[in-house]
Amino acid sequence: MTNKIECQIRKKMVNETPEEVVRQEFINILIEDYGYSLEHISVEYRTHKSPSDKAKSYPVDIAVTENGQVKVFIETKKGDDKSKKGVQQLRNYMSLNPDVVWGVWTNGSEKVFLKKEYEKSIKIIEVFDIPKKGFND
């Protein structure tokens, strides 16, 4: 029998995989440390290659919205994943969605924070942290 863990967002018990444990821990961090409410957090958020492309979408582990706009994408990996390959995956997801400015990759013990900037083209850089609820930059 597979162990279960409670997902506050989906309001149900889900399989307790190593990646799901990291996801649920980061949801708690978003609520307790960053001030986001459950209503502003989605799991398995679908992002598309373009606004007109409704056929193909990619699941982002966690998405945070504020004022009706997606603000942050979070990519979670299991705790023993030290490869950080998911950082490039996160960069790709951030590039697909024009509203997303912030990103976080985490395996539970390590975190990489990203910010999308616009100069002549999209540039995604590493930063110290993401903003708390209510702050834009």
Coordinates of C-alpha atoms in Angstrom, one line a residue:
M1 CA 0.0 0.0 0.0
T2 CA 1.3 3.4 -0.9
N3 CA 1.6 6.0 1.8
K4 CA -0.4 9.2 1.4
I5 CA 0.2 12.8 2.2
E6 CA -2.4 15.6 2.5
C7 CA -2.4 18.2 -0.3
Q8 CA -3.9 21.4 1.1
I9 CA -4.4 22.8 -2.4
R10 CA -6.2 19.8 -3.9
K11 CA -7.9 19.2 -0.6
K12 CA -7.3 15.4 -0.7
M13 CA -4.7 12.8 0.1
V14 CA -2.2 12.1 -2.6
N15 CA 0.6 9.5 -3.1
E16 CA 3.6 10.3 -0.9
T17 CA 6.4 10.3 -3.5
P18 CA 9.7 12.0 -2.7
E19 CA 8.9 14.9 -5.1
E20 CA 5.4 15.3 -3.6
V21 CA 6.9 15.7 -0.1
V22 CA 9.1 18.5 -1.4
R23 CA 6.1 20.1 -3.1
Q24 CA 4.0 20.0 0.0
E25 CA 6.9 21.4 2.2
F26 CA 7.3 24.3 -0.3
I27 CA 3.6 25.0 -0.3
N28 CA 3.9 25.4 3.5
I29 CA 6.8 27.8 3.0
L30 CA 4.8 29.9 0.6
I31 CA 2.0 30.2 3.1
E32 CA 4.0 30.6 6.3
D33 CA 7.1 32.6 5.1
Y34 CA 5.9 34.4 2.0
G35 CA 2.3 35.2 3.1
Y36 CA 0.4 33.6 0.2
S37 CA -3.0 32.0 0.9
L38 CA -4.2 28.7 -0.4
E39 CA -6.4 30.5 -3.0
H40 CA -3.3 32.0 -4.6
I41 CA -1.5 28.6 -5.0
S42 CA -2.1 26.0 -7.8
V43 CA -0.5 22.7 -8.4
E44 CA 0.1 21.1 -11.8
Y45 CA -0.6 24.5 -13.4
R46 CA -0.7 24.1 -17.2
T47 CA 1.4 26.6 -19.2
H48 CA 1.2 26.8 -23.0
K49 CA 3.9 27.5 -25.7
S50 CA 1.8 30.5 -26.8
P51 CA -1.6 32.0 -26.0
S52 CA -3.0 30.5 -29.2
D53 CA -1.6 27.0 -28.6
K54 CA -4.3 25.3 -26.6
A55 CA -3.3 21.7 -27.6
K56 CA 0.1 21.4 -26.0
S57 CA 0.7 22.4 -22.4
Y58 CA 3.3 21.7 -19.7
P59 CA 2.6 21.1 -16.0
V60 CA 4.4 23.4 -13.6
D61 CA 4.6 21.9 -10.1
I62 CA 3.4 25.0 -8.3
A63 CA 2.1 28.3 -9.5
V64 CA 1.4 31.4 -7.4
T65 CA -1.0 34.1 -8.5
E66 CA -1.5 37.6 -7.3
N67 CA -4.1 40.1 -8.5
G68 CA -5.3 37.6 -11.0
Q69 CA -1.9 37.1 -12.7
V70 CA 0.5 34.2 -12.4
K71 CA 3.5 35.6 -10.6
V72 CA 5.8 32.7 -9.6
F73 CA 6.5 29.2 -11.0
I74 CA 8.1 26.6 -8.7
E75 CA 9.7 23.4 -9.9
T76 CA 10.2 20.8 -7.3
K77 CA 12.4 17.7 -7.5
K78 CA 12.9 14.8 -5.1
G79 CA 15.3 15.4 -2.2
D80 CA 18.2 13.4 -3.6
D81 CA 18.1 15.1 -7.0
K82 CA 21.2 17.3 -7.0
S83 CA 21.5 17.6 -10.8
K84 CA 19.6 20.9 -11.0
K85 CA 18.4 19.9 -14.5
G86 CA 15.0 21.2 -13.5
V87 CA 16.5 24.7 -13.4
Q88 CA 16.6 24.7 -17.2
Q89 CA 13.1 23.3 -17.3
L90 CA 11.9 26.1 -15.0
R91 CA 13.6 28.7 -17.2
N92 CA 11.7 27.3 -20.2
Y93 CA 8.4 27.4 -18.4
M94 CA 9.0 31.0 -17.3
S95 CA 9.8 32.0 -20.9
L96 CA 6.5 30.5 -22.1
N97 CA 4.3 32.6 -19.8
P98 CA 4.6 36.4 -20.2
D99 CA 3.1 37.1 -16.8
V100 CA 5.6 35.0 -14.8
V101 CA 8.5 37.1 -13.4
W102 CA 9.8 34.8 -10.6
G103 CA 10.8 31.2 -10.4
V104 CA 12.1 28.7 -7.8
W105 CA 13.7 25.4 -8.3
T106 CA 14.1 23.2 -5.1
N107 CA 14.9 19.7 -4.1
G108 CA 13.9 20.5 -0.5
S109 CA 17.4 21.3 0.8
E110 CA 18.7 23.5 -2.1
K111 CA 16.9 26.3 -3.8
V112 CA 17.6 28.4 -7.0
F113 CA 15.7 31.7 -7.3
L114 CA 15.2 33.2 -10.7
K115 CA 13.8 36.5 -12.1
K116 CA 12.8 37.3 -15.6
E117 CA 13.8 40.6 -17.0
Y118 CA 13.2 42.2 -20.3
E119 CA 15.9 44.1 -22.1
K120 CA 16.2 43.6 -25.9
S121 CA 15.1 40.0 -25.2
I122 CA 14.0 37.9 -22.3
K123 CA 16.8 37.4 -19.8
I124 CA 16.4 35.1 -16.8
I125 CA 18.9 35.7 -14.0
E126 CA 19.6 34.1 -10.6
V127 CA 18.5 36.2 -7.6
F128 CA 18.6 36.0 -3.8
D129 CA 14.9 35.3 -3.2
I130 CA 11.4 35.8 -4.5
P131 CA 9.1 38.6 -3.2
K132 CA 6.6 38.0 -0.4
K133 CA 2.9 38.5 -1.1
G134 CA 2.2 42.2 -2.0
F135 CA 5.6 43.1 -3.3
N136 CA 6.3 43.3 -7.0
D137 CA 10.1 43.5 -7.1

